[in-house]
Structures are given as structure tokens and as C-alpha cells.
Coordinates of C-alpha atoms in Angstrom, one line a residue:
X1 CA 70.0 96.7 101.8
X2 CA 70.4 99.0 104.8
X3 CA 67.2 100.6 106.3
X4 CA 67.3 103.5 108.8
X5 CA 65.0 102.7 111.6
X6 CA 64.3 103.3 115.1
X7 CA 66.0 99.8 115.8
X8 CA 69.0 100.2 113.7
X9 CA 69.8 103.8 115.1
X10 CA 69.3 102.9 118.6
X11 CA 71.1 99.5 118.3
X12 CA 73.7 100.7 116.0
X13 CA 74.3 97.3 114.5
X14 CA 76.1 97.1 111.1
X15 CA 73.8 94.2 109.7
X16 CA 72.1 93.0 106.5
X17 CA 68.3 93.0 106.7
X18 CA 67.9 89.2 106.5
X19 CA 69.5 88.8 110.0
X20 CA 67.8 91.9 111.4
X21 CA 65.4 89.9 113.7
X22 CA 68.1 88.0 115.4
X23 CA 70.6 90.9 115.6
X24 CA 68.4 93.4 116.8
X25 CA 67.5 91.1 119.8
X26 CA 71.1 90.1 120.5
X27 CA 72.3 93.8 120.3
X28 CA 69.5 94.8 122.8
X29 CA 68.5 93.2 126.1
X30 CA 67.5 89.9 124.6
X31 CA 68.6 87.0 122.3
X32 CA 66.6 85.8 119.4
X33 CA 66.9 83.8 116.2
X34 CA 65.3 84.5 112.8
X35 CA 63.9 81.2 111.1
X36 CA 64.9 82.4 107.6
X37 CA 68.3 81.2 106.8
X38 CA 68.5 82.6 103.5
X39 CA 68.6 86.3 102.6
X40 CA 65.2 88.0 102.7
X41 CA 64.4 91.3 101.1
X42 CA 61.9 93.4 103.1
X43 CA 58.6 93.7 101.6
X44 CA 55.7 96.2 102.5
X45 CA 52.0 95.1 103.3
X46 CA 50.3 92.5 105.3
X47 CA 48.8 92.4 108.6
X48 CA 50.7 90.8 111.5
X49 CA 48.6 88.9 114.0
X50 CA 49.9 89.1 117.6
X51 CA 48.5 87.0 120.3
X52 CA 49.0 88.0 124.0
X53 CA 48.5 85.7 127.0
X54 CA 48.3 88.8 129.3
X55 CA 44.9 90.0 130.5
X56 CA 43.3 92.7 128.1
X57 CA 44.2 96.2 129.4
X58 CA 41.4 98.0 130.7
X59 CA 42.7 101.1 129.0
X60 CA 44.9 101.5 125.8
X61 CA 46.5 104.6 127.5
X62 CA 49.5 103.7 129.4
X63 CA 49.2 106.8 131.5
X64 CA 46.1 105.2 133.1
X65 CA 47.3 102.6 135.6
X66 CA 50.6 101.6 134.1
X67 CA 51.3 97.7 133.6
X68 CA 53.3 95.9 131.1
X69 CA 50.6 94.6 128.8
X70 CA 49.7 98.4 128.2
X71 CA 53.4 98.9 127.3
X72 CA 53.5 96.2 124.8
X73 CA 50.6 97.5 122.5
X74 CA 51.1 101.1 123.2
X75 CA 54.9 101.0 122.1
X76 CA 53.3 100.5 118.7
X77 CA 51.4 103.9 118.6
X78 CA 53.2 106.0 121.1
X79 CA 56.7 107.3 121.4
X80 CA 58.8 108.5 124.4
X81 CA 60.9 111.6 124.7
X82 CA 64.0 109.5 125.2
X83 CA 65.1 106.0 124.8
X84 CA 68.2 103.6 125.3
X85 CA 70.9 102.7 123.0
X86 CA 72.7 99.5 122.8
X87 CA 75.0 100.1 125.7
X88 CA 72.0 101.1 127.9
X89 CA 72.7 104.8 127.6
X90 CA 69.7 107.1 127.6
X91 CA 69.3 109.2 124.5
X92 CA 66.8 111.6 123.0
X93 CA 64.0 110.2 120.8
X94 CA 61.1 112.8 120.4
X95 CA 63.5 115.1 122.3
X96 CA 66.3 116.5 120.4
X97 CA 68.4 117.7 123.4
X98 CA 68.3 118.3 127.2
X99 CA 70.0 120.2 129.8
X100 CA 70.0 120.3 133.6
X101 CA 70.7 123.2 135.8
X102 CA 73.8 123.3 137.9
X103 CA 71.7 122.8 141.2
X104 CA 69.7 119.9 139.5
X105 CA 66.4 121.7 140.0
X106 CA 65.6 122.3 136.5
X107 CA 65.5 120.1 133.4
X108 CA 65.1 121.7 130.1
X109 CA 64.1 119.7 127.2
X110 CA 63.9 120.7 123.5
X111 CA 61.7 118.8 121.0
X112 CA 62.5 117.8 117.4
X113 CA 61.0 119.8 114.7
X114 CA 58.4 118.4 112.0
X115 CA 56.6 115.8 114.1
X116 CA 52.9 115.6 114.4
X117 CA 50.3 113.3 116.2
X118 CA 48.1 111.2 114.1
X119 CA 45.2 113.7 114.8
X120 CA 47.2 116.3 113.1
X121 CA 48.4 118.2 116.1
X122 CA 52.0 119.4 116.0
X123 CA 54.4 118.1 118.7
X124 CA 55.3 121.1 120.7
X125 CA 56.4 121.9 124.3
X126 CA 52.7 122.2 125.3
X127 CA 52.5 118.5 124.8
X128 CA 55.2 117.9 127.5
X129 CA 53.2 120.2 129.7
X130 CA 49.9 118.5 129.1
X131 CA 51.2 114.9 129.4
X132 CA 53.1 115.4 132.6
X133 CA 50.1 117.2 134.1
X134 CA 47.9 114.3 132.9
X135 CA 50.2 111.8 134.6
X136 CA 50.1 113.9 137.8
X137 CA 46.3 114.4 137.7
X138 CA 44.7 112.2 140.3
X139 CA 41.7 111.5 138.1
X140 CA 44.0 109.9 135.6
X141 CA 44.6 107.1 138.2
X142 CA 48.2 106.6 136.9
X143 CA 50.7 104.5 139.0
X144 CA 53.9 103.9 137.1
X145 CA 53.9 107.4 135.2
X146 CA 52.8 109.2 138.3
X147 CA 55.6 107.8 140.5
X148 CA 58.0 108.4 137.6
X149 CA 57.3 112.3 137.4
X150 CA 56.7 112.8 141.1
X151 CA 59.4 115.3 141.4
X152 CA 58.3 117.7 138.9
X153 CA 56.5 120.6 140.5
X154 CA 56.0 123.0 137.3
X155 CA 56.4 123.0 133.6
X156 CA 57.4 126.1 131.9
X157 CA 56.9 126.4 128.1
X158 CA 59.8 128.4 127.2
X159 CA 59.1 128.5 123.3
X160 CA 57.4 126.2 120.8
X161 CA 59.9 123.5 121.2
X162 CA 61.3 123.9 124.5
X163 CA 60.0 123.2 127.9
X164 CA 61.7 123.6 131.4
X165 CA 60.7 121.2 134.1
X166 CA 61.1 122.5 137.7
X167 CA 61.7 119.8 140.3
X168 CA 61.2 119.6 144.0
X169 CA 64.7 118.0 144.3
X170 CA 67.4 116.8 141.9
X171 CA 66.3 113.7 140.0
X172 CA 69.2 111.8 138.1
X173 CA 66.6 109.2 137.0
X174 CA 64.2 111.7 135.2
X175 CA 65.5 110.7 131.7
X176 CA 65.3 107.0 132.4
X177 CA 61.7 107.7 133.7
X178 CA 60.9 109.8 130.4
X179 CA 62.0 106.8 128.3
X180 CA 59.2 104.5 129.1
X181 CA 55.8 103.9 127.5
X182 CA 54.0 104.8 130.8
X183 CA 55.4 108.4 130.1
X184 CA 54.9 108.3 126.4
X185 CA 53.7 111.6 124.8
X186 CA 50.2 111.7 123.6
X187 CA 48.4 114.4 121.6
X188 CA 47.3 117.2 124.0
X189 CA 44.2 117.8 121.9
X190 CA 43.2 114.1 122.5
X191 CA 44.0 114.3 126.2
X192 CA 41.3 117.0 126.5
X193 CA 38.7 114.2 125.6
X194 CA 37.0 112.3 128.4
X195 CA 39.0 109.4 129.7
X196 CA 36.8 106.6 128.3
X197 CA 37.2 108.1 124.8
X198 CA 41.0 108.4 125.2
X199 CA 41.2 104.8 126.6
X200 CA 39.7 103.4 123.5
X201 CA 41.9 105.5 121.1
X202 CA 45.0 107.2 122.5
X203 CA 46.6 109.5 119.9
X204 CA 50.5 109.3 119.5
X205 CA 53.2 110.0 117.0
X206 CA 54.2 106.3 116.5
X207 CA 54.5 104.2 113.4
X208 CA 51.0 102.7 113.9
X209 CA 47.6 104.1 115.2
X210 CA 44.6 102.7 116.9
X211 CA 41.8 102.1 114.4
X212 CA 39.6 100.1 116.6
X213 CA 39.2 97.8 119.7
X214 CA 36.9 94.9 119.8
X215 CA 36.8 94.3 123.6
X216 CA 37.7 90.8 124.6
X217 CA 38.7 90.2 121.0
X218 CA 41.5 92.4 119.5
X219 CA 42.9 95.9 119.1
X220 CA 43.3 96.7 115.6
X221 CA 46.2 98.9 114.6
X222 CA 46.8 100.4 111.1
X223 CA 49.9 102.1 109.7
X224 CA 50.4 105.6 110.4
X225 CA 50.8 107.0 106.8
X226 CA 52.4 110.3 107.9
X227 CA 54.9 108.8 110.3
X228 CA 58.1 110.8 110.7
X229 CA 61.2 108.9 112.0
X230 CA 62.7 111.3 114.6
X231 CA 66.1 110.8 113.2
X232 CA 67.1 111.8 109.5
X233 CA 68.7 109.4 107.3
X234 CA 69.5 110.2 103.5
X235 CA 69.4 106.6 102.7
X236 CA 65.6 106.4 103.4
X237 CA 62.9 107.6 100.9
X238 CA 60.3 107.2 103.5
X239 CA 59.9 106.5 107.2
X240 CA 56.8 104.2 106.9
X241 CA 56.5 100.8 108.7
X242 CA 56.5 97.8 106.4
X243 CA 53.3 96.3 108.0
X244 CA 49.7 97.5 106.8
X245 CA 48.4 96.6 110.0
X246 CA 48.5 94.7 113.3
X247 CA 45.8 92.8 114.9
X248 CA 46.6 92.4 118.7
X249 CA 44.5 89.5 120.0
X250 CA 44.1 88.0 123.5
X251 CA 44.4 84.4 123.8
X252 CA 44.8 83.5 127.7
X253 CA 45.3 79.8 127.3
X254 CA 49.0 78.9 126.7
X255 CA 48.4 75.9 124.5
X256 CA 45.9 77.4 122.5
X257 CA 48.1 80.4 121.8
X258 CA 51.1 78.2 120.7
X259 CA 48.8 75.9 118.7
X260 CA 47.7 79.0 116.9
X261 CA 51.3 80.0 116.0
X262 CA 52.1 76.6 114.8
X263 CA 48.9 76.6 112.4
X264 CA 49.8 80.0 111.2
X265 CA 46.8 81.6 112.6
X266 CA 48.9 84.1 114.5
X267 CA 52.5 85.3 113.8
X268 CA 53.9 86.3 117.2
X269 CA 53.0 85.1 120.7
X270 CA 54.1 86.1 124.1
X271 CA 54.1 84.6 127.5
X272 CA 55.5 81.3 126.0
X273 CA 55.7 78.6 128.7
X274 CA 59.5 77.4 129.4
X275 CA 58.7 73.8 128.0
X276 CA 57.2 75.4 124.7
X277 CA 60.3 77.5 124.3
X278 CA 62.6 74.7 124.9
X279 CA 60.6 72.8 122.1
X280 CA 60.6 75.7 119.9
X281 CA 64.2 76.3 120.0
X282 CA 64.6 73.0 118.1
X283 CA 62.1 74.2 115.5
X284 CA 63.6 75.6 112.3
X285 CA 60.2 77.2 111.6
X286 CA 60.1 79.5 114.7
X287 CA 62.1 82.1 116.0
X288 CA 62.6 83.1 119.7
X289 CA 63.1 86.5 121.3
X290 CA 64.1 86.6 124.9
X291 CA 64.1 90.2 126.1
X292 CA 64.5 90.5 130.0
X293 CA 62.8 93.5 131.2
X294 CA 64.8 96.3 133.1
X295 CA 64.1 97.4 136.7
X296 CA 63.4 94.8 139.3
X297 CA 64.0 91.1 139.1
X298 CA 61.1 88.7 139.6
X299 CA 60.8 88.1 143.3
X300 CA 58.6 87.2 146.3
X301 CA 58.4 90.0 148.8
X302 CA 57.6 89.4 152.3
X303 CA 55.2 91.8 154.0
X304 CA 57.1 92.9 157.0
X305 CA 54.1 95.3 158.4
X306 CA 52.3 92.4 159.9
X307 CA 52.9 89.1 161.7
X308 CA 54.7 86.8 161.3
X309 CA 57.1 88.7 159.1
X310 CA 57.4 91.6 161.2
X311 CA 60.1 89.5 162.8
X312 CA 63.3 89.3 160.7
X313 CA 64.1 85.8 162.1
X314 CA 60.9 84.5 160.6
X315 CA 61.4 86.0 157.3
X316 CA 64.9 84.4 157.0
X317 CA 63.5 81.2 158.2
X318 CA 61.1 81.0 155.4
X319 CA 63.7 82.0 152.9
X320 CA 66.2 79.4 154.1
X321 CA 63.4 76.8 154.2
X322 CA 62.8 76.8 150.2
X323 CA 65.1 75.6 147.3
X324 CA 64.5 78.0 144.6
X325 CA 67.5 76.7 142.5
X326 CA 66.1 73.1 142.1
X327 CA 62.7 74.4 141.2
X328 CA 64.0 76.8 138.4
X329 CA 66.2 74.1 137.1
X330 CA 63.6 71.5 136.8
X331 CA 60.5 73.7 135.9
X332 CA 62.1 76.4 133.5
X333 CA 64.2 74.1 131.1
X334 CA 67.1 76.5 131.0
X335 CA 65.2 79.4 129.9
X336 CA 66.1 81.4 132.9
X337 CA 68.8 81.7 135.3
X338 CA 68.6 82.2 139.2
X339 CA 68.9 85.6 140.5
X340 CA 70.3 86.8 143.9
X341 CA 69.7 90.5 143.2
X342 CA 66.8 92.9 143.6
X343 CA 67.7 94.3 140.0
X344 CA 67.2 92.7 136.5
X345 CA 70.4 91.3 135.0
X346 CA 70.2 94.2 132.4
X347 CA 70.8 96.7 135.1
X348 CA 74.3 97.3 135.6
X349 CA 74.2 98.5 139.2
X350 CA 72.6 95.3 140.4
X351 CA 74.2 93.7 143.6
X352 CA 73.9 90.0 144.4
X353 CA 74.8 88.0 147.5
X354 CA 74.2 84.2 146.9
X355 CA 75.1 83.5 150.6
X356 CA 72.0 85.0 152.0
X357 CA 69.7 82.7 150.0
X358 CA 71.3 79.2 150.4
X359 CA 68.8 76.6 151.5
X360 CA 69.5 75.6 155.4
X361 CA 66.6 73.7 156.9
X362 CA 68.5 73.4 160.2
X363 CA 69.0 77.1 160.4
X364 CA 65.3 77.8 159.6
X365 CA 64.2 75.4 162.1
X366 CA 66.6 77.1 164.8
X367 CA 65.4 80.6 163.9
X368 CA 61.6 79.7 164.3
X369 CA 62.5 78.1 167.7
X370 CA 64.3 81.4 168.7
X371 CA 61.4 83.4 167.6
X372 CA 59.0 81.5 169.8
X373 CA 57.4 79.3 167.1
X374 CA 58.7 76.0 168.9
X375 CA 55.5 74.0 169.2
X376 CA 53.7 72.1 166.4
X377 CA 50.0 71.3 165.9
X378 CA 48.8 67.7 164.8
X379 CA 49.2 68.7 161.1
X380 CA 52.9 69.6 161.6
X381 CA 52.6 73.4 161.4
X382 CA 54.3 75.6 164.0
X383 CA 52.1 77.5 166.5
X384 CA 52.6 80.2 168.9
X385 CA 50.2 81.5 171.5
X386 CA 47.7 79.2 169.9
X387 CA 47.9 80.6 166.3
X388 CA 49.3 78.6 163.5
X389 CA 52.3 80.0 161.6
X390 CA 50.2 80.6 158.5
X391 CA 51.0 82.7 155.3
X392 CA 48.7 84.0 152.6
X393 CA 50.1 84.1 149.1
X394 CA 47.7 85.6 146.4
X395 CA 49.0 84.8 143.0
X396 CA 47.9 86.6 139.8
X397 CA 47.0 84.1 137.0
X398 CA 47.5 86.7 134.5
X399 CA 50.9 87.6 135.5
X400 CA 52.5 84.3 136.8
X401 CA 53.0 81.5 134.2
X402 CA 52.0 77.8 135.2
X403 CA 55.7 76.9 135.7
X404 CA 56.0 79.7 138.2
X405 CA 52.8 78.7 139.9
X406 CA 54.4 75.1 140.1
X407 CA 57.5 76.8 141.7
X408 CA 55.3 78.4 144.4
X409 CA 53.7 75.0 145.0
X410 CA 57.3 73.4 145.6
X411 CA 57.9 76.2 148.0
X412 CA 54.6 75.4 149.8
X413 CA 55.8 72.1 150.3
X414 CA 59.3 72.7 151.2
X415 CA 58.2 75.5 153.8
X416 CA 55.7 72.9 155.3
X417 CA 58.7 70.7 156.3
X418 CA 59.8 73.4 158.7
X419 CA 56.4 74.3 159.9
X420 CA 55.1 77.0 157.8
X421 CA 51.5 76.9 156.2
X422 CA 51.4 78.5 152.9
X423 CA 47.9 79.3 151.5
X424 CA 48.3 80.0 147.9
X425 CA 45.4 81.8 146.3
X426 CA 45.1 81.8 142.6
X427 CA 43.4 85.1 141.7
X428 CA 42.5 87.1 138.3
X429 CA 44.4 90.4 138.0
X430 CA 41.6 92.4 139.6
X431 CA 41.2 90.4 142.6
X432 CA 44.9 90.1 142.9
X433 CA 45.2 94.0 143.0
X434 CA 42.3 94.1 145.4
X435 CA 44.4 91.8 147.8
X436 CA 47.3 93.9 147.7
X437 CA 45.4 97.1 148.2
X438 CA 43.9 95.7 151.4
X439 CA 47.3 94.1 152.4
X440 CA 45.8 90.7 152.4
X441 CA 49.0 89.0 152.0
X442 CA 52.2 87.7 153.7
X443 CA 53.9 86.7 150.7
X444 CA 53.6 88.3 147.0
X445 CA 55.2 88.0 143.5
X446 CA 54.7 91.6 142.0
X447 CA 56.8 92.3 139.0
X448 CA 57.6 95.9 138.6
X449 CA 59.3 97.3 135.4
X450 CA 61.1 100.5 135.5
X451 CA 64.3 101.7 133.6
X452 CA 67.4 102.2 135.9
X453 CA 68.2 101.4 139.5
X454 CA 65.9 104.3 140.7
X455 CA 63.1 101.3 140.7
X456 CA 64.7 100.7 144.2
X457 CA 63.3 104.0 145.5
X458 CA 59.8 103.3 144.2
X459 CA 60.0 99.6 145.7
X460 CA 61.6 100.1 149.1
X461 CA 61.3 103.7 150.1
X462 CA 58.8 104.1 152.9
X463 CA 56.8 106.7 150.8
X464 CA 55.9 103.9 148.6
X465 CA 53.8 102.4 151.2
X466 CA 51.4 105.2 150.4
X467 CA 49.1 104.3 147.3
X468 CA 49.3 106.3 143.9
X469 CA 46.1 107.9 142.7
X470 CA 45.3 104.4 141.1
X471 CA 45.3 102.8 144.6
X472 CA 48.5 101.0 143.5
X473 CA 51.3 101.0 146.1
X474 CA 54.8 99.7 145.2
X475 CA 56.3 98.9 148.5
X476 CA 54.8 95.3 148.8
X477 CA 57.3 94.3 151.5
X478 CA 56.3 97.2 153.5
X479 CA 59.9 98.2 154.2
X480 CA 60.1 101.4 156.6
X481 CA 63.7 102.1 157.2
X482 CA 65.0 105.7 157.8
X483 CA 68.6 104.9 156.9
X484 CA 67.3 103.1 153.7
X485 CA 65.2 106.1 152.7
X486 CA 68.0 108.6 153.1
X487 CA 70.3 106.4 151.0
X488 CA 67.6 106.0 148.2
X489 CA 67.0 109.9 148.3
X490 CA 70.8 110.6 148.0
X491 CA 71.3 108.0 145.2
X492 CA 68.6 109.9 143.1
X493 CA 69.9 113.2 143.8
X494 CA 73.7 112.9 143.4
X495 CA 75.3 113.9 140.1
X496 CA 78.3 111.8 140.9
X497 CA 77.9 108.4 139.1
X498 CA 80.4 106.6 141.3
X499 CA 78.6 107.9 144.4
X500 CA 75.3 106.9 142.7
X501 CA 76.5 103.2 142.4
X502 CA 77.9 103.0 145.9
X503 CA 74.6 104.2 147.4
X504 CA 72.6 102.0 145.4
X505 CA 74.7 99.1 146.4
X506 CA 74.1 100.1 150.0
X507 CA 70.5 100.2 149.6
X508 CA 70.4 96.7 148.1
X509 CA 72.4 95.3 150.9
X510 CA 70.0 96.6 153.5
X511 CA 66.9 95.1 151.8
X512 CA 68.6 91.8 150.9
X513 CA 70.3 91.5 154.4
X514 CA 67.0 92.3 156.0
X515 CA 65.2 89.3 154.3
X516 CA 62.4 91.5 152.9
X517 CA 62.8 89.7 149.5
X518 CA 63.4 86.3 147.8
X519 CA 64.9 87.2 144.4
X520 CA 64.1 84.4 141.7
X521 CA 65.0 85.5 138.1
X522 CA 64.6 88.2 135.5
X523 CA 61.1 89.2 134.8
X524 CA 60.2 86.8 131.9
X525 CA 59.6 88.3 128.5
X526 CA 59.8 85.6 125.7
X527 CA 58.3 85.9 122.3
X528 CA 57.9 83.2 119.8
X529 CA 57.3 83.9 115.9
X530 CA 56.6 82.2 112.8
X531 CA 59.0 81.6 109.9
X532 CA 57.2 84.3 107.9
X533 CA 58.0 87.0 110.4
X534 CA 61.2 88.9 110.0
X535 CA 62.8 92.1 111.9
X536 CA 61.7 91.1 115.1
X537 CA 63.6 92.8 118.0
X538 CA 63.2 94.3 121.5
X539 CA 63.8 97.9 120.8
X540 CA 62.5 100.2 123.5
X541 CA 64.0 101.1 126.8
X542 CA 61.7 98.5 128.5
X543 CA 62.4 95.6 126.2
X544 CA 58.9 95.9 124.5
X545 CA 59.2 94.9 120.9
X546 CA 58.1 97.6 118.2
X547 CA 56.8 96.1 114.9
X548 CA 58.0 99.0 112.8
X549 CA 61.0 97.0 111.3
X550 CA 59.0 93.8 110.9
X551 CA 57.8 92.6 107.7
X552 CA 55.9 89.3 106.5
X553 CA 56.8 86.9 103.7
X554 CA 54.7 84.2 102.2

């Protein structure tokens, strides 16, 4: 039985449905396994229970703020103008076609006909205008979406289905930006409501819709009975999702979440711990989806705007003092690989240089001596002008799994051997954001997901040391380099793909060789699911599963 679906069209896999879950994943960014060995025919009905370890979003509208937990749930009820195919190429989704002007300063987008939002509003070019203006409105307090559409200066509604975006400068990353959940298209009628109302019940065109939100408990989604798959397929008699509903629960404790999966209380969990993943891989009753996120790698950034990391020698000394490889190997049970790149392994333009990150305690000591940190106090920490070589390291307990926190503790001990005092502060998400906003850190691990290498501009251009309306700024390393700014600007404006790749490589070299960042591994994105769950795959541009193809068996 073949089924037309968002997933099968995007991933273009010639597969039988019983293998859908595993092959969707392997055709996309991740790997997975469907525990059902025998052929299983899809069935309609049932409620999938999803358990997230992430902090509950403060708002279900991903335009507001813009973090990954929002993307996970919003991908079920909102759709984007564009998405990615199995080769990583950006292709139209709600959009039917697009053209860019010869000078690169205008992008015309034509929408597909016959699509409506779940409040009955037709999808028209007015929706493009309303959504981009919503993202750019400071009162929306957007971060990811706001930065993504920053070059759009005007939106002209050409006709009912066509909008022309006028740009301040050419932007070859615009379609990548418009493929993300944080720029997904919402009903313009719904956007006219006050923000509190829209946060509780965003209105999209997706296969599910928000029925209710029980705060601190669950978001309840139900099937969109009027869903229209943007791509026609004569083999399909309808476009509806198999599931009747999804209950999106929040269970912060990892062991409790896994126990709920094993007992059948929940069907899918995220944020699985490395040891749990290793155990689950030997359990025929469980499936595993590994879907690394695009954009940046998971990394530690060194705040170069304040002492002691305003000195490159001290930055390199810290990086040379720690052994990330040993910790990743021992703590992550082969569920991830060490990265030496600023970009995720799913980004083809990523550049690596392992030689910059080899552990070398002798060199670290020599660099600190050279930088004037030659004396030590009674506890073995280096001092200079009577001040201890001390580093503040706030860690978000909502974003950093226990294995990663243990890795940071290893770094703490290793860095002490050469004289660094590392103060790890475990904070909830709100307090962690507050520490970043006040620049109260020397080290920080701040995952950032964006489609394409243009994430480098967001993370390392000096403009990004200025906060978005939400108060979030992305350049946590506080890199301010005129040459780097120029390269990143050129990389986003060129229409020459070879030149684009060359420029992004130059930019990555500047950041890596300046020791502003310690790359670790891909942003972890693991999902475990039960034996009754079929058709699980990472099918959006940001590796966020959509449960449109998923069905349950008894």
C-alpha cells in the first residue's frame, strides 16, 4: 500500500508502509528502526501520547520567542512556505513557486490554491504579509523568526496568491529561513487576536489543530478534518492524518519518561538519555529515531567581550586543557560523534579542523604563563594581579541532558589541573536566559537551530551582539570582527554557489582559529517509540517529526 504524504513526497522513498518509520528516518537526517518486523497495514484512529522532556513552552505560537520545543509541537499544526527534500534542497510546500529578481532585491512567492486555515480563512498572499509583519513586530518578541526575515523591508500583495518581498540586500538564505517552524504561516485572522489568546491556540493549515492546553500538563491536538495536502496525488482518496488526536505531555524527569514508555503509558518520548538509547537499541519492542538538527553544532562558546577570554591565548589555553573526546566516548555510549565544526553534520558546507582542538596540557600551561597568569593560589588556581582565573558557566537544565552536564563537570576538573576555576551554575530555562541577557557568563552552551550555513551570520556577525526584540542575542561568543562581518555579508548576498561555499569556509576558519568556540557534537535529537507506533520519521526542515503518517496498532 502506497500513501501520498508530506513525508513520502519530501523524502521520495519507494517504500512499503510497514517500513515507513525506519525508512523515513534513514532517508532524512536521522536513523531509526520500526520495531514491527511483519507487514502492518495502516489504520485510522487512536490518540498518540507524546512525552517531552523539554520545558513547557510559554507560548504555542513559535513566532513568539522561537525555541526548539515550540518547533516540535508547532510542526503538527502549522506549515511553512518551503521545506527540504531528501537531498537537503529547499522546495516549495505551501508555496507553489518562487522567483528572485536579477538584482536579488525582490523575492516573489506564489501560493498553492485551495488551502485554508482551520478557522476557515483562505490561504492567500495577505497571509504572507501578515505573518512576516507579525515576526517583525517588536511586540511579538520574536527571536529566531525575527532574525530570519530581517532583510525583508516591504511586502507587496500582487494578487490573491502572489506576494513580492522587497529586501534591503540580497538574501540567498531566505528560502531556508522560510522553511522553518519559527516562520510558519498562521491565520491572519487569528493573528489579529491578542497575543495571550494566540499563544494558547495558534491557527494553522497543518494536519492537526490545537484543541486545548492544560498548562503544566498537556497540549491536546485533534485531527484537522479539512486538511488538504499541498501536493496532489491520484492514489489518495483523502489527505487526513491517521491519528484522531495527539496528547502532548511534559515529563521533565528522564527516568520517569522512559518508564512511562516501557509501560505503554506514553507512545513516544524525546530527550532520551544516551545510556537509555543504548539499552533501547537492544529492545525489539522499541524503535529509535536519531535526527540531528541542522544549523549549528552543539558547542561551548567563550565570551570574548570580557576578561579573561578577551585574550585569545587564554581562550586557546582553556580549549587545550580539556579532553572532549574521552568524555563523549564514555558518557554518550556511541550515540553521537565528536564534532570539530561550527555546523551540524547535516550541513554540507561545514568545515572542520581537528588539529585546533587536540588536548595539550603543556601548551595550555605555556599560553597561560605567556598571558600573565603565571602564579597560583593555595587551591592551585592561577591568579593575576590578585584576581583568580575564574570562569562562570551557566547551564540550562532544560536543554542540557545529564550526560552533557557530566561532560561539563569533567571539563571543570581537567581545566582545574592547568589553573582554571570553572563555576558551573545549573539553572532553569528562564534564569539561564536571564544570565545570558546580562552577559553573566564566560562559558555557555547555547544550541541554535536554523536551516543552512547562514546560521553563521546569526551566531558570529557583530550585529548579533545586539538583542532581538525578545531580548535574545545569538552571538554569545561576542565576536566582533570587521573582516568576518564582511565575509558573512558577502556569503549571504552572492548568487554564486561556489563562492558562497568558499566564503562560509573562510568565516568558519576565522571563528575556529580565534578559539571562540569549542565544538562538541551535533545537537542531540533522539526519539524512542513503542512497538504499537508506526510511521515515525523526521520530516521537516529542522528534523522535527510530524505525526501525519503515524498510526497506532494494538
